[in-house]
PDB file of C-alpha atoms in Angstrom:
ATOM      1  CA  MET A1066     -32.241 -13.073 -72.620  1.00 35.00           C
ATOM      2  CA  GLN A1067     -31.866 -13.072 -69.153  1.00 38.00           C
ATOM      3  CA  PRO A1068     -28.629 -14.060 -66.978  1.00 38.00           C
ATOM      4  CA  PRO A1069     -28.530 -17.591 -64.935  1.00 37.00           C
ATOM      5  CA  TRP A1070     -29.323 -15.716 -61.897  1.00 42.00           C
ATOM      6  CA  THR A1071     -29.008 -18.284 -59.191  1.00 51.00           C
ATOM      7  CA  ALA A1072     -31.671 -17.830 -55.871  1.00 72.00           C
ATOM      8  CA  LEU A1073     -30.453 -14.339 -54.913  1.00 81.00           C
ATOM      9  CA  PRO A1074     -32.750 -11.368 -53.896  1.00 87.00           C
ATOM     10  CA  SER A1075     -34.255  -9.490 -57.079  1.00 86.00           C
ATOM     11  CA  ASP A1076     -32.828  -6.174 -55.225  1.00 89.00           C
ATOM     12  CA  PHE A1077     -29.462  -7.295 -55.326  1.00 86.00           C
ATOM     13  CA  ARG A1078     -29.340  -8.633 -58.872  1.00 82.00           C
ATOM     14  CA  ALA A1079     -30.481  -5.145 -60.232  1.00 84.00           C
ATOM     15  CA  LEU A1080     -27.766  -3.681 -58.168  1.00 85.00           C
ATOM     16  CA  ALA A1081     -24.974  -6.195 -59.529  1.00 81.00           C
ATOM     17  CA  GLU A1082     -26.625  -5.423 -63.291  1.00 79.00           C
ATOM     18  CA  THR A1083     -25.910  -1.405 -62.154  1.00 80.00           C
ATOM     19  CA  TYR A1084     -22.644  -1.708 -60.312  1.00 78.00           C
ATOM     20  CA  PRO A1085     -20.417  -4.969 -61.568  1.00 73.00           C
ATOM     21  CA  VAL A1086     -18.128  -3.269 -59.030  1.00 76.00           C
ATOM     22  CA  LEU A1087     -19.456  -1.464 -55.736  1.00 85.00           C
ATOM     23  CA  VAL A1088     -17.327   0.468 -52.912  1.00 88.00           C
ATOM     24  CA  ILE A1089     -18.873   2.846 -50.619  1.00 87.00           C
ATOM     25  CA  ASP A1090     -16.614   5.497 -49.242  1.00 87.00           C
ATOM     26  CA  ASP A1091     -13.544   3.380 -49.368  1.00 87.00           C
ATOM     27  CA  PHE A1092     -14.916   1.260 -46.285  1.00 90.00           C
ATOM     28  CA  LEU A1093     -17.928  -0.946 -47.503  1.00 90.00           C
ATOM     29  CA  MET A1094     -17.358  -3.662 -50.131  1.00 89.00           C
ATOM     30  CA  VAL A1095     -20.036  -5.242 -51.781  1.00 89.00           C
ATOM     31  CA  SER A1096     -19.288  -8.535 -53.245  1.00 83.00           C
ATOM     32  CA  ILE A1097     -21.047  -8.464 -56.889  1.00 78.00           C
ATOM     33  CA  PRO A1098     -21.295 -11.336 -59.053  1.00 72.00           C
ATOM     34  CA  THR A1099     -20.017 -11.194 -62.532  1.00 67.00           C
ATOM     35  CA  PRO A1100     -22.722 -11.631 -65.304  1.00 62.00           C
ATOM     36  CA  GLY A1101     -22.427 -15.195 -66.168  1.00 62.00           C
ATOM     37  CA  ALA A1102     -20.508 -16.323 -62.959  1.00 65.00           C
ATOM     38  CA  GLU A1103     -22.987 -16.083 -60.589  1.00 61.00           C
ATOM     39  CA  VAL A1104     -23.209 -19.719 -59.907  1.00 60.00           C
ATOM     40  CA  SER A1105     -19.675 -19.769 -58.962  1.00 66.00           C
ATOM     41  CA  TRP A1106     -19.965 -16.335 -56.744  1.00 65.00           C
ATOM     42  CA  ALA A1107     -23.068 -17.957 -54.872  1.00 61.00           C
ATOM     43  CA  SER A1108     -20.567 -21.461 -53.916  1.00 60.00           C
ATOM     44  CA  GLU A1109     -17.861 -19.246 -52.828  1.00 64.00           C
ATOM     45  CA  SER A1110     -20.137 -16.687 -50.825  1.00 59.00           C
ATOM     46  CA  ARG A1111     -21.856 -19.744 -49.617  1.00 55.00           C
ATOM     47  CA  ASN A1112     -18.482 -21.589 -48.798  1.00 58.00           C
ATOM     48  CA  ASP A1113     -17.558 -19.162 -45.772  1.00 80.00           C
ATOM     49  CA  GLU A1114     -15.131 -20.947 -43.698  1.00 85.00           C
ATOM     50  CA  ILE A1115     -14.852 -18.041 -41.000  1.00 87.00           C
ATOM     51  CA  LEU A1116     -18.504 -18.345 -40.616  1.00 91.00           C
ATOM     52  CA  GLN A1117     -18.124 -21.886 -40.291  1.00 91.00           C
ATOM     53  CA  ASP A1118     -15.330 -21.766 -37.550  1.00 91.00           C
ATOM     54  CA  LEU A1119     -17.605 -19.425 -35.521  1.00 92.00           C
ATOM     55  CA  TYR A1120     -20.848 -21.844 -35.589  1.00 94.00           C
ATOM     56  CA  GLU A1121     -18.530 -24.518 -34.822  1.00 93.00           C
ATOM     57  CA  MET A1122     -16.840 -22.406 -31.560  1.00 93.00           C
ATOM     58  CA  ASP A1123     -20.904 -21.323 -30.687  1.00 92.00           C
ATOM     59  CA  ASP A1124     -20.035 -17.836 -31.444  1.00 92.00           C
ATOM     60  CA  THR A1125     -23.101 -17.209 -34.048  1.00 93.00           C
ATOM     61  CA  GLN A1126     -25.838 -16.384 -31.236  1.00 94.00           C
ATOM     62  CA  GLY A1127     -28.029 -18.938 -33.147  1.00 94.00           C
ATOM     63  CA  TYR A1128     -27.015 -18.149 -36.692  1.00 95.00           C
ATOM     64  CA  VAL A1129     -26.177 -21.100 -38.760  1.00 93.00           C
ATOM     65  CA  PRO A1130     -24.039 -21.365 -41.749  1.00 90.00           C
ATOM     66  CA  PHE A1131     -25.725 -21.921 -45.600  1.00 85.00           C
ATOM     67  CA  PRO A1132     -27.046 -24.469 -46.459  1.00 82.00           C
ATOM     68  CA  GLN A1133     -28.683 -25.202 -43.127  1.00 87.00           C
ATOM     69  CA  PRO A1134     -32.431 -23.927 -43.338  1.00 88.00           C
ATOM     70  CA  GLY A1135     -32.009 -20.468 -42.432  1.00 90.00           C
ATOM     71  CA  GLY A1136     -28.221 -20.043 -43.105  1.00 90.00           C
ATOM     72  CA  LEU A1137     -26.071 -16.800 -43.841  1.00 91.00           C
ATOM     73  CA  ILE A1138     -24.879 -15.949 -47.153  1.00 89.00           C
ATOM     74  CA  SER A1139     -22.539 -13.131 -46.970  1.00 90.00           C
ATOM     75  CA  TRP A1140     -22.911 -10.544 -49.743  1.00 91.00           C
ATOM     76  CA  ALA A1141     -20.525  -7.607 -48.219  1.00 92.00           C
ATOM     77  CA  SER A1142     -17.839  -6.706 -45.624  1.00 91.00           C
ATOM     78  CA  SER A1143     -16.250  -3.783 -44.533  1.00 92.00           C
ATOM     79  CA  ASN A1144     -12.647  -3.027 -44.515  1.00 89.00           C
ATOM     80  CA  CYS A1145     -12.750  -3.165 -40.340  1.00 89.00           C
ATOM     81  CA  GLY A1146     -14.124  -6.807 -40.338  1.00 90.00           C
ATOM     82  CA  ASP A1147     -17.716  -6.263 -40.437  1.00 92.00           C
ATOM     83  CA  VAL A1148     -19.341  -9.156 -42.283  1.00 93.00           C
ATOM     84  CA  PHE A1149     -22.732  -8.664 -43.744  1.00 94.00           C
ATOM     85  CA  TYR A1150     -24.973 -11.875 -44.565  1.00 94.00           C
ATOM     86  CA  TRP A1151     -28.269 -12.533 -45.844  1.00 92.00           C
ATOM     87  CA  LYS A1152     -30.180 -15.034 -43.348  1.00 94.00           C
ATOM     88  CA  THR A1153     -31.938 -17.290 -46.271  1.00 90.00           C
ATOM     89  CA  SER A1154     -35.162 -17.387 -44.334  1.00 88.00           C
ATOM     90  CA  PRO A1155     -37.871 -17.052 -45.162  1.00 84.00           C
ATOM     91  CA  THR A1156     -37.637 -19.367 -48.586  1.00 84.00           C
ATOM     92  CA  ASP A1157     -38.326 -16.416 -50.719  1.00 90.00           C
ATOM     93  CA  PRO A1158     -34.921 -14.570 -51.542  1.00 91.00           C
ATOM     94  CA  ASP A1159     -36.956 -11.327 -51.947  1.00 93.00           C
ATOM     95  CA  ALA A1160     -37.551 -11.177 -47.765  1.00 94.00           C
ATOM     96  CA  TRP A1161     -34.301 -12.053 -46.452  1.00 94.00           C
ATOM     97  CA  PRO A1162     -32.991  -9.889 -43.789  1.00 96.00           C
ATOM     98  CA  VAL A1163     -29.833  -8.501 -43.478  1.00 97.00           C
ATOM     99  CA  VAL A1164     -27.411  -9.720 -40.638  1.00 97.00           C
ATOM    100  CA  VAL A1165     -24.320  -7.710 -40.085  1.00 96.00           C
ATOM    101  CA  ARG A1166     -21.534  -9.606 -37.915  1.00 95.00           C
ATOM    102  CA  THR A1167     -19.707  -6.383 -36.392  1.00 92.00           C
ATOM    103  CA  ASP A1168     -15.625  -6.389 -36.407  1.00 89.00           C
ATOM    104  CA  ASN A1169     -16.656  -6.481 -32.021  1.00 89.00           C
ATOM    105  CA  GLY A1170     -18.452  -9.992 -32.786  1.00 90.00           C
ATOM    106  CA  ASP A1171     -21.527  -8.497 -32.435  1.00 93.00           C
ATOM    107  CA  TRP A1172     -24.668 -10.055 -34.465  1.00 95.00           C
ATOM    108  CA  ILE A1173     -27.286  -7.594 -35.301  1.00 96.00           C
ATOM    109  CA  GLU A1174     -30.302  -8.634 -37.620  1.00 97.00           C
ATOM    110  CA  PHE A1175     -32.596  -5.736 -39.522  1.00 97.00           C
ATOM    111  CA  PRO A1176     -35.458  -6.753 -41.244  1.00 96.00           C
ATOM    112  CA  VAL A1177     -34.858  -5.013 -44.697  1.00 96.00           C
ATOM    113  CA  CYS A1178     -33.135  -5.896 -47.929  1.00 93.00           C
ATOM    114  CA  ALA A1179     -29.750  -5.487 -49.353  1.00 93.00           C
ATOM    115  CA  VAL A1180     -30.343  -2.471 -50.933  1.00 92.00           C
ATOM    116  CA  GLU A1181     -32.809  -0.837 -48.588  1.00 95.00           C
ATOM    117  CA  PHE A1182     -30.213  -1.468 -46.192  1.00 95.00           C
ATOM    118  CA  LEU A1183     -27.435  -0.213 -48.014  1.00 92.00           C
ATOM    119  CA  ALA A1184     -29.488   2.981 -48.825  1.00 91.00           C
ATOM    120  CA  GLY A1185     -30.228   3.439 -45.490  1.00 93.00           C
ATOM    121  CA  VAL A1186     -26.990   3.194 -44.261  1.00 91.00           C
ATOM    122  CA  TYR A1187     -25.657   5.399 -46.644  1.00 87.00           C
ATOM    123  CA  GLY A1188     -28.386   7.893 -45.999  1.00 88.00           C
ATOM    124  CA  ARG A1189     -27.850   7.246 -42.229  1.00 89.00           C
ATOM    125  CA  THR A1190     -31.270   6.296 -41.292  1.00 93.00           C
ATOM    126  CA  ILE A1191     -29.818   2.860 -40.586  1.00 93.00           C
ATOM    127  CA  ASP A1192     -27.273   2.852 -37.763  1.00 91.00           C
ATOM    128  CA  VAL A1193     -25.206  -0.297 -37.407  1.00 91.00           C
ATOM    129  CA  PRO A1194     -23.466   0.013 -34.086  1.00 87.00           C
ATOM    130  CA  GLY A1195     -19.696  -0.829 -33.644  1.00 83.00           C
ATOM    131  CA  MET A1196     -19.274   0.754 -37.349  1.00 84.00           C
ATOM    132  CA  PRO A1197     -16.934   3.950 -37.481  1.00 85.00           C
ATOM    133  CA  GLY A1198     -19.108   7.171 -36.755  1.00 83.00           C
ATOM    134  CA  ASP A1199     -17.509   8.482 -39.841  1.00 86.00           C
ATOM    135  CA  PHE A1200     -19.191   6.320 -41.975  1.00 88.00           C
ATOM    136  CA  PRO A1201     -20.600   7.556 -44.450  1.00 87.00           C
ATOM    137  CA  SER A1202     -18.397  10.783 -44.444  1.00 86.00           C
ATOM    138  CA  GLU A1203     -20.245  14.113 -44.974  1.00 85.00           C
ATOM    139  CA  PHE A1204     -19.558  13.453 -48.618  1.00 82.00           C
ATOM    140  CA  PRO A1205     -19.497   9.588 -49.546  1.00 80.00           C
ATOM    141  CA  LYS A1206     -18.157   8.343 -52.346  1.00 81.00           C
ATOM    142  CA  VAL A1207     -19.591   5.259 -54.382  1.00 77.00           C
ATOM    143  CA  LEU A1208     -17.184   3.733 -56.397  1.00 76.00           C
ATOM    144  CA  GLY A1209     -18.101   1.552 -59.403  1.00 65.00           C
ATOM    145  CA  LEU A1210     -16.056  -0.486 -62.285  1.00 53.00           C
ATOM    146  CA  SER A1211     -15.742   2.811 -64.277  1.00 53.00           C
ATOM    147  CA  ASP A1212     -14.551   4.898 -61.554  1.00 49.00           C
ATOM    148  CA  ARG A1213     -10.570   5.354 -61.240  1.00 45.00           C
ATOM    149  CA  ILE A1214      -9.111   4.024 -57.943  1.00 46.00           C
ATOM    150  CA  ASP A1215      -5.403   5.553 -57.151  1.00 43.00           C
TER     151      ASP A1215
END
């Protein structure tokens, strides 16, 4: 029986099934729903008070919070304050681009899905201006649920 996924991109659902916890190089943390708790995860991710405040201050460069049409849903963050979103437009979740709000307040849109974005950042084929030059490190680590964090 398939889990009751909400309208999330299929690549992200597959990622969640493989990595219930995902931290890349002790820097980028992907917020992944617990199987069976996708609805509450989606509600929490969609209720982004910081994004709402930025929107109300007109500091989102035209991006809007979900549930507005094309609104942003957060799915990851960095320990420096970068936030990674989906732009929920077009209506097909598998076509949602990634939008990054850097810790410097810059907004950058990437026309790729979340997994392709993560693979590109990890493989250094996608550059996110403002992120540390040493991320990922020369030998990056990916921590999952079974990995021990000391």
